Short mmCIF file of C-alpha atoms in Angstrom, two decimals:
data_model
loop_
_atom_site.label_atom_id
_atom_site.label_comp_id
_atom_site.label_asym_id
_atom_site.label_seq_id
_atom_site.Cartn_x
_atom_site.Cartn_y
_atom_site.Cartn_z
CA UNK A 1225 81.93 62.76 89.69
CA UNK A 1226 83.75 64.00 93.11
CA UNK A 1227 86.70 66.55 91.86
CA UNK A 1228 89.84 65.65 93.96
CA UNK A 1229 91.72 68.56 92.92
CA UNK A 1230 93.32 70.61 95.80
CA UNK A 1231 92.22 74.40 96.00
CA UNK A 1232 95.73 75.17 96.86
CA UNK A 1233 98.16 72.20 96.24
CA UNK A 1234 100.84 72.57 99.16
CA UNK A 1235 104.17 72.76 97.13
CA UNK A 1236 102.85 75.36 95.07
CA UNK A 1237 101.23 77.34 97.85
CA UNK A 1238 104.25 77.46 100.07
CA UNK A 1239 106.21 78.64 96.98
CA UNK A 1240 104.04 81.72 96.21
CA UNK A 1241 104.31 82.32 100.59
CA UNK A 1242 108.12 82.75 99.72
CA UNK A 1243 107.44 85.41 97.50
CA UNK A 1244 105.03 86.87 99.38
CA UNK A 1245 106.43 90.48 99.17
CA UNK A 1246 107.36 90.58 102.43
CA UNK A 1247 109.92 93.81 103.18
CA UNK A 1248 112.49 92.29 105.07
CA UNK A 1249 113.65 90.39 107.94
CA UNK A 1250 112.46 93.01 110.51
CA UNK A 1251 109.12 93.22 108.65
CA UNK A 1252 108.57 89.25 108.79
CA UNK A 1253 109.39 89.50 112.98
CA UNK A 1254 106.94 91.69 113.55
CA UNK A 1255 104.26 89.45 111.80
CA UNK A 1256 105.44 87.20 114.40
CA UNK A 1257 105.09 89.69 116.78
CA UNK A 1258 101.41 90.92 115.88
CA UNK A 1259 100.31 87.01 116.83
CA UNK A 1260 101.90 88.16 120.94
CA UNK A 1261 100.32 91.17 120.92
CA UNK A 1262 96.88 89.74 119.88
CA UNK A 1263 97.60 86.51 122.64
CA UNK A 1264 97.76 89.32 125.67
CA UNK A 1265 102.00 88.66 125.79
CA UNK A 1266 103.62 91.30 128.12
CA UNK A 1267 106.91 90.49 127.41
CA UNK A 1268 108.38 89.11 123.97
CA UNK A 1269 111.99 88.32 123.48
CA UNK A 1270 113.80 87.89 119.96
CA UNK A 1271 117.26 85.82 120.15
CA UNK A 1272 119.90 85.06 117.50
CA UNK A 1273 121.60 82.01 117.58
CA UNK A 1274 124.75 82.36 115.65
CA UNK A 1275 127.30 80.19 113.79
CA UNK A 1276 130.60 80.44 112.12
CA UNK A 1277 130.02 80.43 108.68
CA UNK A 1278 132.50 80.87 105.73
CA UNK A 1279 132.13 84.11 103.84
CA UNK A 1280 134.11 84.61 100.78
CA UNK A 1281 137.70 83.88 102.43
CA UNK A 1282 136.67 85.00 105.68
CA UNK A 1283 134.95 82.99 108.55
CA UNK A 1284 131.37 85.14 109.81
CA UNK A 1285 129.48 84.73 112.61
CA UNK A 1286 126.27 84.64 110.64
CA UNK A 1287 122.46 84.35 111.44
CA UNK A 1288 121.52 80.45 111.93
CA UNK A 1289 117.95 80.62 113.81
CA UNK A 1290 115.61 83.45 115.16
CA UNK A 1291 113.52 82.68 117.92
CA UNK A 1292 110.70 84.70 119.22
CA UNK A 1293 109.10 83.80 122.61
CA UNK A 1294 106.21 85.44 124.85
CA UNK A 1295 104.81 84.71 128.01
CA UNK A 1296 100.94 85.36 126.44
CA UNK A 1297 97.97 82.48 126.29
CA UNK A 1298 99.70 80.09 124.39
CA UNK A 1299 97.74 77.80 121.60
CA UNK A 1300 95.66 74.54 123.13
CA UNK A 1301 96.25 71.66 121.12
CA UNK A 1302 93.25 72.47 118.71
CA UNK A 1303 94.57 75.85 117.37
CA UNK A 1304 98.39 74.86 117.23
CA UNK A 1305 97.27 72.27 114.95
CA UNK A 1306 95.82 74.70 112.52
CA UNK A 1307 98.54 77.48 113.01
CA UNK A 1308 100.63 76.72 110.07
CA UNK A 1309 97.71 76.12 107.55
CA UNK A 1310 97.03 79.43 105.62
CA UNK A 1311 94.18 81.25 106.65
CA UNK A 1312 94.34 79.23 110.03
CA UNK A 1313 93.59 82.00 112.37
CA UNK A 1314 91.85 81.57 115.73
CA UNK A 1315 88.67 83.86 115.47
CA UNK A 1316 87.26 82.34 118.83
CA UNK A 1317 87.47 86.07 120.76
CA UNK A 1318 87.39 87.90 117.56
CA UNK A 1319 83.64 89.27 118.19
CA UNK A 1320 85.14 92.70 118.79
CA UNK A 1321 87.24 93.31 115.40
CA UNK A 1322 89.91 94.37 117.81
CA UNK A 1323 92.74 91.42 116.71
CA UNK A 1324 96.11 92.59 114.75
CA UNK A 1325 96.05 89.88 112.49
CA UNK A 1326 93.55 89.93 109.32
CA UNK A 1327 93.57 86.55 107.65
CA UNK A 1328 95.53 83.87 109.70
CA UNK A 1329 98.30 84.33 107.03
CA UNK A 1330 100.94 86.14 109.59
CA UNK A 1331 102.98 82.83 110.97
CA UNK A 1332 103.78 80.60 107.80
CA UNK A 1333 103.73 84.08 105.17
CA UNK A 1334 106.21 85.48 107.62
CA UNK A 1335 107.96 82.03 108.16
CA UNK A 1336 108.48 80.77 104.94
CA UNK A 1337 109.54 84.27 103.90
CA UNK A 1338 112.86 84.01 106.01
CA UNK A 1339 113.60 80.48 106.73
CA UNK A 1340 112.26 76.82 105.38
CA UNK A 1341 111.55 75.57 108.07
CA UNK A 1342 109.41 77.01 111.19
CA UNK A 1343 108.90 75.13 114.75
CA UNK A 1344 106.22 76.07 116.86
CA UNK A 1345 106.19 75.24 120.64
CA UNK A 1346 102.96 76.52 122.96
CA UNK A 1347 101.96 75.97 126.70
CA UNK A 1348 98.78 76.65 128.38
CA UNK A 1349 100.30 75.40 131.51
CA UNK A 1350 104.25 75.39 132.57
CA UNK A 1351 105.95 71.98 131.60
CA UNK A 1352 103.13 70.61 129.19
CA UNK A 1353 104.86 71.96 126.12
CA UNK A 1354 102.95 71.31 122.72
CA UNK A 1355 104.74 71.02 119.26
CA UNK A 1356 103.96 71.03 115.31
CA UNK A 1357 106.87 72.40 112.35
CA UNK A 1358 106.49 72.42 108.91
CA UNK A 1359 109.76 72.19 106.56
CA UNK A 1360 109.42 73.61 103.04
CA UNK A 1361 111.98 70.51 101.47
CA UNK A 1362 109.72 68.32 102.93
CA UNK A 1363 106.68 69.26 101.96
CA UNK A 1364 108.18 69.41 98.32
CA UNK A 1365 109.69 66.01 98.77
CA UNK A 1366 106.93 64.34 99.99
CA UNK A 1367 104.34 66.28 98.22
CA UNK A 1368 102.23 66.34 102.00
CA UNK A 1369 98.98 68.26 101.56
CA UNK A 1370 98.27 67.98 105.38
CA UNK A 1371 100.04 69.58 108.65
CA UNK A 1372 102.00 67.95 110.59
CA UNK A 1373 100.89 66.11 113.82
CA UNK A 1374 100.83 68.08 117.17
CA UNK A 1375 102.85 66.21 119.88
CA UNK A 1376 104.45 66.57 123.54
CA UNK A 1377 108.00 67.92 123.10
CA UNK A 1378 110.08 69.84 125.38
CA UNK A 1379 111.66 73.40 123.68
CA UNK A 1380 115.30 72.93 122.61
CA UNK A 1381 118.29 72.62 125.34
CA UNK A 1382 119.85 75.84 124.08
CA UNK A 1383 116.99 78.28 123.87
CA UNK A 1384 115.86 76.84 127.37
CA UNK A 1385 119.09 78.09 128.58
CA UNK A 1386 119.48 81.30 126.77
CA UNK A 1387 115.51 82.48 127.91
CA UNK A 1388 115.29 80.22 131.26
CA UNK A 1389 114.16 83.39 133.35
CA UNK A 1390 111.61 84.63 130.60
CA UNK A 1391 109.70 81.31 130.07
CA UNK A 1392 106.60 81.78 131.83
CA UNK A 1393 103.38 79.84 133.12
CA UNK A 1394 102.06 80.13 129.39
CA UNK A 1395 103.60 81.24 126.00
CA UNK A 1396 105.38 80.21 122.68
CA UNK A 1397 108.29 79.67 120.94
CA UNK A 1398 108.34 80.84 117.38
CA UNK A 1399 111.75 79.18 115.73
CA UNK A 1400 113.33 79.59 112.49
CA UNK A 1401 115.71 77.60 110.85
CA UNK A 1402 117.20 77.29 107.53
CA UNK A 1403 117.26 80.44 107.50
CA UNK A 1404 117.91 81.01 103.43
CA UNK A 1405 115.98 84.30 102.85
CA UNK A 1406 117.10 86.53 105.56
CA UNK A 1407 118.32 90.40 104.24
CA UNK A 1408 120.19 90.48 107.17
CA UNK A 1409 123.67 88.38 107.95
CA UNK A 1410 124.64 89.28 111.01
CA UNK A 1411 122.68 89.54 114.59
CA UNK A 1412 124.12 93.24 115.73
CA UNK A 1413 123.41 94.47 112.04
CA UNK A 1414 119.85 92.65 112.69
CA UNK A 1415 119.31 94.83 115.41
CA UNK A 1416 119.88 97.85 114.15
CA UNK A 1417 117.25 97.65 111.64
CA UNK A 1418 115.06 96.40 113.52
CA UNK A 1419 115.48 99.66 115.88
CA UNK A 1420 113.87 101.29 112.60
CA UNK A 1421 111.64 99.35 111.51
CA UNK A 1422 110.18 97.01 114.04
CA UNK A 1423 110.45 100.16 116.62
CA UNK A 1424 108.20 102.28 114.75
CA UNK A 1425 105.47 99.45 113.74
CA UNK A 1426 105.30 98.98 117.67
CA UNK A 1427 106.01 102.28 118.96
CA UNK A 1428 102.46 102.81 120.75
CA UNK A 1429 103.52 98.94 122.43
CA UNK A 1430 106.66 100.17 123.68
CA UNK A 1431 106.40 103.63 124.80
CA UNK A 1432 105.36 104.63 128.47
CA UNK A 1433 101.71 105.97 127.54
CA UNK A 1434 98.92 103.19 127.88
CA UNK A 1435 96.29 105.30 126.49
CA UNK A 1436 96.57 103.67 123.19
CA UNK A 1437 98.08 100.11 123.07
CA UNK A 1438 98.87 98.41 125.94
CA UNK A 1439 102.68 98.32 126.88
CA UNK A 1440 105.05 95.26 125.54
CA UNK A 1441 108.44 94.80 126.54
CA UNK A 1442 110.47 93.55 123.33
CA UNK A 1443 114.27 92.56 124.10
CA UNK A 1444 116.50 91.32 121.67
CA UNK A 1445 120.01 89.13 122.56
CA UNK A 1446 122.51 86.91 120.35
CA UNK A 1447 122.97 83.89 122.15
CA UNK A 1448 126.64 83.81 123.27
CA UNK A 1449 127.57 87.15 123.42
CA UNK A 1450 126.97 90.40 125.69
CA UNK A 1451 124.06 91.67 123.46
CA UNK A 1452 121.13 92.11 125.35
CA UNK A 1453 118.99 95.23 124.41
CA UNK A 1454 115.44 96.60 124.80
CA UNK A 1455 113.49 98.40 122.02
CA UNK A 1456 112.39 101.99 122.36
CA UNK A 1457 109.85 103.38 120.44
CA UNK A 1458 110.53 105.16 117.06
CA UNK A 1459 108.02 107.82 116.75
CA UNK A 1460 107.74 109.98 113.22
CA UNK A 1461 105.68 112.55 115.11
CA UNK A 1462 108.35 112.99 118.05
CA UNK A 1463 105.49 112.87 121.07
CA UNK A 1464 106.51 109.39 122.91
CA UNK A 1465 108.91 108.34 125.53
CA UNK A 1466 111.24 106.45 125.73
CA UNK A 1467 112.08 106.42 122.34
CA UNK A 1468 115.36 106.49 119.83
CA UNK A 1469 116.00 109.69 119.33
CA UNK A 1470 119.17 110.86 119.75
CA UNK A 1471 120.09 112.63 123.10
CA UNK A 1472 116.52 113.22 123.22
CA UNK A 1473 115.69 109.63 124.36
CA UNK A 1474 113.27 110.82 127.50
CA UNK A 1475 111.27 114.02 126.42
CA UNK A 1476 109.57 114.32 123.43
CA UNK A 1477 110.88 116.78 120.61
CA UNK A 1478 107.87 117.88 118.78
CA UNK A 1479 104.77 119.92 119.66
CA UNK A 1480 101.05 118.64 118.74
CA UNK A 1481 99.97 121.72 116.15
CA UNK A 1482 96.42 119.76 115.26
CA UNK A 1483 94.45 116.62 116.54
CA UNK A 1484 91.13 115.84 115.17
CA UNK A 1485 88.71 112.84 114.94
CA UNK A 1486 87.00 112.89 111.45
CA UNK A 1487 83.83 110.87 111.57
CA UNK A 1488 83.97 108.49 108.18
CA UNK A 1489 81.11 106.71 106.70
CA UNK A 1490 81.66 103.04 105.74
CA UNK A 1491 79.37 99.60 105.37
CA UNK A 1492 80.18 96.84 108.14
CA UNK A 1493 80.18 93.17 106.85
CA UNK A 1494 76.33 93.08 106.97
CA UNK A 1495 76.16 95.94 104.61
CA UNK A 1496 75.09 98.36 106.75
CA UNK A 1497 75.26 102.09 107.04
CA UNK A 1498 78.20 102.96 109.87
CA UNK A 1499 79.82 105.77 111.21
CA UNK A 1500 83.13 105.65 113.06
CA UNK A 1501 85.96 108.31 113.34
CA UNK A 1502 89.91 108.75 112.07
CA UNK A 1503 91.88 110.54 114.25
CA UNK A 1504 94.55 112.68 112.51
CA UNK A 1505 97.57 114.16 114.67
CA UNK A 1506 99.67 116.78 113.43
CA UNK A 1507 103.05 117.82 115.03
CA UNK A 1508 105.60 120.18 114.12
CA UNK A 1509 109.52 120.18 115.80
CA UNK A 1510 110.10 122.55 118.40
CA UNK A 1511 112.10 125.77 117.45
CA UNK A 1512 114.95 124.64 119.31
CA UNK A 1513 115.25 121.31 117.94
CA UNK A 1514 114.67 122.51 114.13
CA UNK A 1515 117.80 124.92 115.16
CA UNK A 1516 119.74 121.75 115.63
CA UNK A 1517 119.72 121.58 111.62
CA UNK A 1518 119.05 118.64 109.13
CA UNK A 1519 123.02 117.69 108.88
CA UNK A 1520 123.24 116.69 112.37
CA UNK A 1521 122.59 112.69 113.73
CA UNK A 1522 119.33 114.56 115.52
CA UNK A 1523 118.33 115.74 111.63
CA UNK A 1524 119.32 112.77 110.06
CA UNK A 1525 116.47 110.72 112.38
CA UNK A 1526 114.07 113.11 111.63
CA UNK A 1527 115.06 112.43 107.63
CA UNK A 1528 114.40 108.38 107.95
CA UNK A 1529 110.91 109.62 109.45
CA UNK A 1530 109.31 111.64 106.72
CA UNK A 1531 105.92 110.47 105.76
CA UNK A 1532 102.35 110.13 107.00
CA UNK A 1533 102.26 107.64 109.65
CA UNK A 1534 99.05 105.50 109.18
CA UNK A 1535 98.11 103.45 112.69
CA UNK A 1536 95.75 100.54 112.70
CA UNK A 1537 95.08 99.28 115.84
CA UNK A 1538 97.98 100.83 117.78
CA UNK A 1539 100.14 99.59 115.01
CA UNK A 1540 101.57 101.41 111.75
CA UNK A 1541 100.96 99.73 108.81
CA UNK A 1542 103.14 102.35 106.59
CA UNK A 1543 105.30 105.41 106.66
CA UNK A 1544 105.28 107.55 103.28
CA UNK A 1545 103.93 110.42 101.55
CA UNK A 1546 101.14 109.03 99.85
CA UNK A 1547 101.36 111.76 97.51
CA UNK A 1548 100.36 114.40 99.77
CA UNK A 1549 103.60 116.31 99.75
CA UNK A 1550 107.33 116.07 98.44
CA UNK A 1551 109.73 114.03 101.12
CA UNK A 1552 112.75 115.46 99.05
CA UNK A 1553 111.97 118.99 100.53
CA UNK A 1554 114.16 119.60 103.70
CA UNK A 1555 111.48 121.01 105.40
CA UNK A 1556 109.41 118.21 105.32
CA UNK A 1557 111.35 116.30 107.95
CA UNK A 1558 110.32 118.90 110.30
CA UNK A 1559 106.71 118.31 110.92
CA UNK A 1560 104.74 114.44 111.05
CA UNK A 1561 101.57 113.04 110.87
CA UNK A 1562 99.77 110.25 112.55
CA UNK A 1563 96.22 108.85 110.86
CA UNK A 1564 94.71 106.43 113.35
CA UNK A 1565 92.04 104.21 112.38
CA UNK A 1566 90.38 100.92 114.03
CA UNK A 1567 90.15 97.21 111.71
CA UNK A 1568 86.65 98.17 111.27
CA UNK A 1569 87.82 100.66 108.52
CA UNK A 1570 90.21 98.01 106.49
CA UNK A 1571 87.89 97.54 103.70
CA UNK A 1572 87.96 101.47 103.40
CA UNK A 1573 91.70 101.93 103.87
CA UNK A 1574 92.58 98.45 101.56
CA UNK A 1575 94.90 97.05 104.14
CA UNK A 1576 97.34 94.22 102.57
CA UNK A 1577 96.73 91.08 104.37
CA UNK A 1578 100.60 91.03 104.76
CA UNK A 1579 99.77 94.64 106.97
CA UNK A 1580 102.71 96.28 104.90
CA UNK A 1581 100.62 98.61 102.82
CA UNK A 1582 97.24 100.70 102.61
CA UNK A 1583 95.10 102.11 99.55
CA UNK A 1584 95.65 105.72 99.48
CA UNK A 1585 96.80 107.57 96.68
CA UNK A 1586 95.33 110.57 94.74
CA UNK A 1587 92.28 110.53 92.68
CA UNK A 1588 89.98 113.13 91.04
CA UNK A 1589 87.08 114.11 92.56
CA UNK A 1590 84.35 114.58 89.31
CA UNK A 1591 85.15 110.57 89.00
CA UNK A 1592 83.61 109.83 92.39
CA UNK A 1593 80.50 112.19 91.91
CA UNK A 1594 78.27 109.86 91.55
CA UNK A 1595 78.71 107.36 94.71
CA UNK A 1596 77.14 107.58 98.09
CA UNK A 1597 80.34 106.61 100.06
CA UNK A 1598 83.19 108.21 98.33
CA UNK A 1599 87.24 107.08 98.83
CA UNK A 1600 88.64 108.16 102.33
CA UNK A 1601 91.05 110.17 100.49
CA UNK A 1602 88.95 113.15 99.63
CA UNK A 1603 89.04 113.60 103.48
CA UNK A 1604 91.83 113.46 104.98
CA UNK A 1605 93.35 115.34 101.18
CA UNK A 1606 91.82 118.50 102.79
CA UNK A 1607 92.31 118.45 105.86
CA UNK A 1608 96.18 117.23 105.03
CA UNK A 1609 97.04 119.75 102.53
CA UNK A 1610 95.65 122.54 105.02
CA UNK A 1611 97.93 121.59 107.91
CA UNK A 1612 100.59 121.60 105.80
CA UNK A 1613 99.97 124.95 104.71
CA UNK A 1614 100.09 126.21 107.96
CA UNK A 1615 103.02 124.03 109.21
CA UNK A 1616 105.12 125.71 106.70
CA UNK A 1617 103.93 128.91 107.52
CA UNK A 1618 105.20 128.71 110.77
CA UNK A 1619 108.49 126.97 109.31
CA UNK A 1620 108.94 129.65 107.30
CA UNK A 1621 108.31 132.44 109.69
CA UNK A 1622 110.75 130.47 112.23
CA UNK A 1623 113.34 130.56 109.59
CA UNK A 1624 112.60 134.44 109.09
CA UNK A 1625 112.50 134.87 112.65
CA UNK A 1626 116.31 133.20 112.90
CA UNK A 1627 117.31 134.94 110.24
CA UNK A 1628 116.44 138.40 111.79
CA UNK A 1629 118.69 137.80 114.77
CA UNK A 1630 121.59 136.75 113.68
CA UNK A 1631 121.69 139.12 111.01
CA UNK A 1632 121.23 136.86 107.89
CA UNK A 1633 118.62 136.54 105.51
CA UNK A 1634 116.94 134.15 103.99
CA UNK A 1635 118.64 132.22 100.86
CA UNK A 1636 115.20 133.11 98.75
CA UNK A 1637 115.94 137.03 99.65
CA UNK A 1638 119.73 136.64 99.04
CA UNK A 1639 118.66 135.35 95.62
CA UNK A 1640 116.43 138.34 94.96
CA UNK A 1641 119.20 140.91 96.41
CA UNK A 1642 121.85 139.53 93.83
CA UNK A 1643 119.71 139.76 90.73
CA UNK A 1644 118.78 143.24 91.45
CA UNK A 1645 122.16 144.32 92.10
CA UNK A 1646 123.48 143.18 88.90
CA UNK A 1647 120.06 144.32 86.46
CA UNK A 1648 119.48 147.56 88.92
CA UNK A 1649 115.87 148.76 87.96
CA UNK A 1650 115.88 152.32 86.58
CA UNK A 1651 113.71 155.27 86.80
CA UNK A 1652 112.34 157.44 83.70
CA UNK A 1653 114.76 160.13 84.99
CA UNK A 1654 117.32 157.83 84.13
CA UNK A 1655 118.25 156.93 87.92
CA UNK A 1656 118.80 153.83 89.82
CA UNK A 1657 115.52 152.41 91.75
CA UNK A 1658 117.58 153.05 95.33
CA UNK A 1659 119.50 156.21 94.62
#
């Protein structure tokens, strides 16, 4: 007897997308984003269209659609059919493992996280403009298990006018609406987390250096108003330009201390034996810029930055410690660390399909004695808790060196100084240590 139970019933599905553990707003664009980068888009643009909305007994210009256009390949009528299916990724030039996106989960688990309802416009060829949406109350009301038809459809009046000079020969329109889900009210306040978070996920897209990731130019505007800005990279390890730190926007602020490729055993899909290499990049601020101190906006910028970077594919996946070291210790915002690995290693570095999170955390050694291919973190633990014993080394004997020439010491040898004076350490003559 033929079972005509769904897999994944649509209501429910879309539901658990929802909740999908997405971080936030900025997080969800950049899912969006990952889709340009992996259609060859040179230039992406994010715009806010605003309305007046009531907000307790005030009126707010609030967030009322996001739209994200690029000038890259744009979808033939085939693929945009599938795009808002889960899973629906186009794997057609995916021979070389070298695509951003993992499971074909990025547009509608980025989508429905924000907003419940998503259009999608794409164009192969200027003025034949393709279309498919899929509304979250509709889908409940109607209990549809299917996506929607594609059809002809030319992109909306206003974001025609808005992006007129950025719509190229081929690209696509990303829209949200109903936007219920949004951390974020207001467009300005948008931006500036987004100049956190979206700027360091693409900093190797957005920085002058082509050597790793090919350069995208991101703007961001609010539709009726004279906010029109360009992202700059945010870079934890302080070696790109342009970027977002403070008065130090054009020259990079930290000084490579280590770079390394460590060659890493894993099994490919066919279960085969594979070598391939992580490179690990170690910087430490320059004296002059630690000098600056921790309390200033310069120290402060480092401070949001503390972690281990860890790049897939020119793109971080997370920022944090990882358990590696404290990111309460001051000193810690002084130094940063970039792991970069390929999407051949995913498996080994248990990348989220949401590309928010990796698999490393401590574990003990005598438990793993046993297997042939052990847990990348026995590797990089070594070579990680080595730099760092060296980077505070030199920290320390910067601090020292400081110290010496302005004719302070050290809080640790204040400390030691005070307790002595007041229990003074006496001879067997019955004299003072120092007298």
């Amino acid at each position: 007897m033929e079972n005509t139970n769904l897999r994944f019933p649509a209501e429910q599905a879309l539901s658990g997308l929802r909740d999908s553990g997405i971080k936030n707003t900025a997080y969800a664009v950049s899912e969006i984003i990952d889709n340009s980068v992996d259609a060859n888009a040179k230039n992406i643009s994010v715009l806010i269209l605003e309305k007046n909305q009531k907000s307790g007994k005030r009126f707010l210009d609030k967030i009322d659609e996001i739209c994200i256009l690029d000038d890259g390949n744009g979808m033939s009528e085939d693929i945009l059919s599938k795009c808002l299916s889960v899973g629906g990724r186009d794997d057609s030039d995916d021979d070389s493992e070298n695509h951003t996106g993992r499971f074909g989960y990025g547009l509608p688990n980025s989508s429905m996280s924000q907003c419940k309802r998503v259009e999608v416009y794409s164009w192969q060829k200027k003025g034949e403009v393709y279309f498919t949406y899929l509304d979250f109350d509709e889908v409940l009301e109607t209990k549809s298990q299917y996506c929607e038809p594609v059809e002809k459809k030319k992109l909306p009046k206003k974001i025609e006018d808005c992006l007129k000079d950025k719509i190229k020969d081929s690209g696509t329109a990303i829209i949200w609406s109903k936007c219920d889900r949004l951390d974020i009210a207001r467009g300005d306040t948008l931006f500036n987390h987004m100049k956190a978070d979206l700027c360091r996920t693409f900093r190797h897209r957005l920085d002058s250096d082509e050597s790793y990731g090919k350069k995208v130019n991101i703007t961001y505007q609010i539709a009726d108003k004279d906010f029109n800005e360009t992202f700059k990279a945010n870079d934890p390890i302080y070696s790109l330009v342009p970027n977002t730190t403070p008065k130090y926007e054009n020259e990079p602020t930290n000084e490579i201390v280590h770079d390394e490729n460590i060659p890493i055993n894993y099994r490919n899909v066919e279960g085969e034996l594979k070598e391939t290499n992580v490179r690990m990049i170690f910087t430490v601020a320059k004296p002059s810029i630690q000098a600056i101190g921790g309390g200033t906006t310069l120290g402060k910028h480092y401070a949001k930055n503390v972690g281990i970077s860890v790049v897939r594919n020119a793109r971080e996946i997370n920022c944090k410690t990882y358990g590696f070291f404290n990111d309460f210790e001051e000193r810690n915002r002084w130094w940063g660390c970039e792991i970069r690995f390929e999407p051949e290693l995913d498996e080994v570095f248990g990348v989220a399909n949401n590309k928010q999170h990796v698999e490393l955390f401590e574990l003990y050694e005598e438990e793993y004695a046993e297997e042939e291919l052990k847990p990348i973190w026995f590797s990089l633990n070594k070579i990680v808790a080595n730099e760092i014993r060296l980077i505070f080394k030199k920290l320390k004997a910067r601090r020292k060196d400081s110290r010496k020439k302005s004719g302070n010491k050290l809080p640790e040898e204040v400390v030691v100084e005070t307790v002595e004076a007041k229990n003074p350490v006496v001879t067997a003559s019955g004299h003072n240590k120092e007298s």
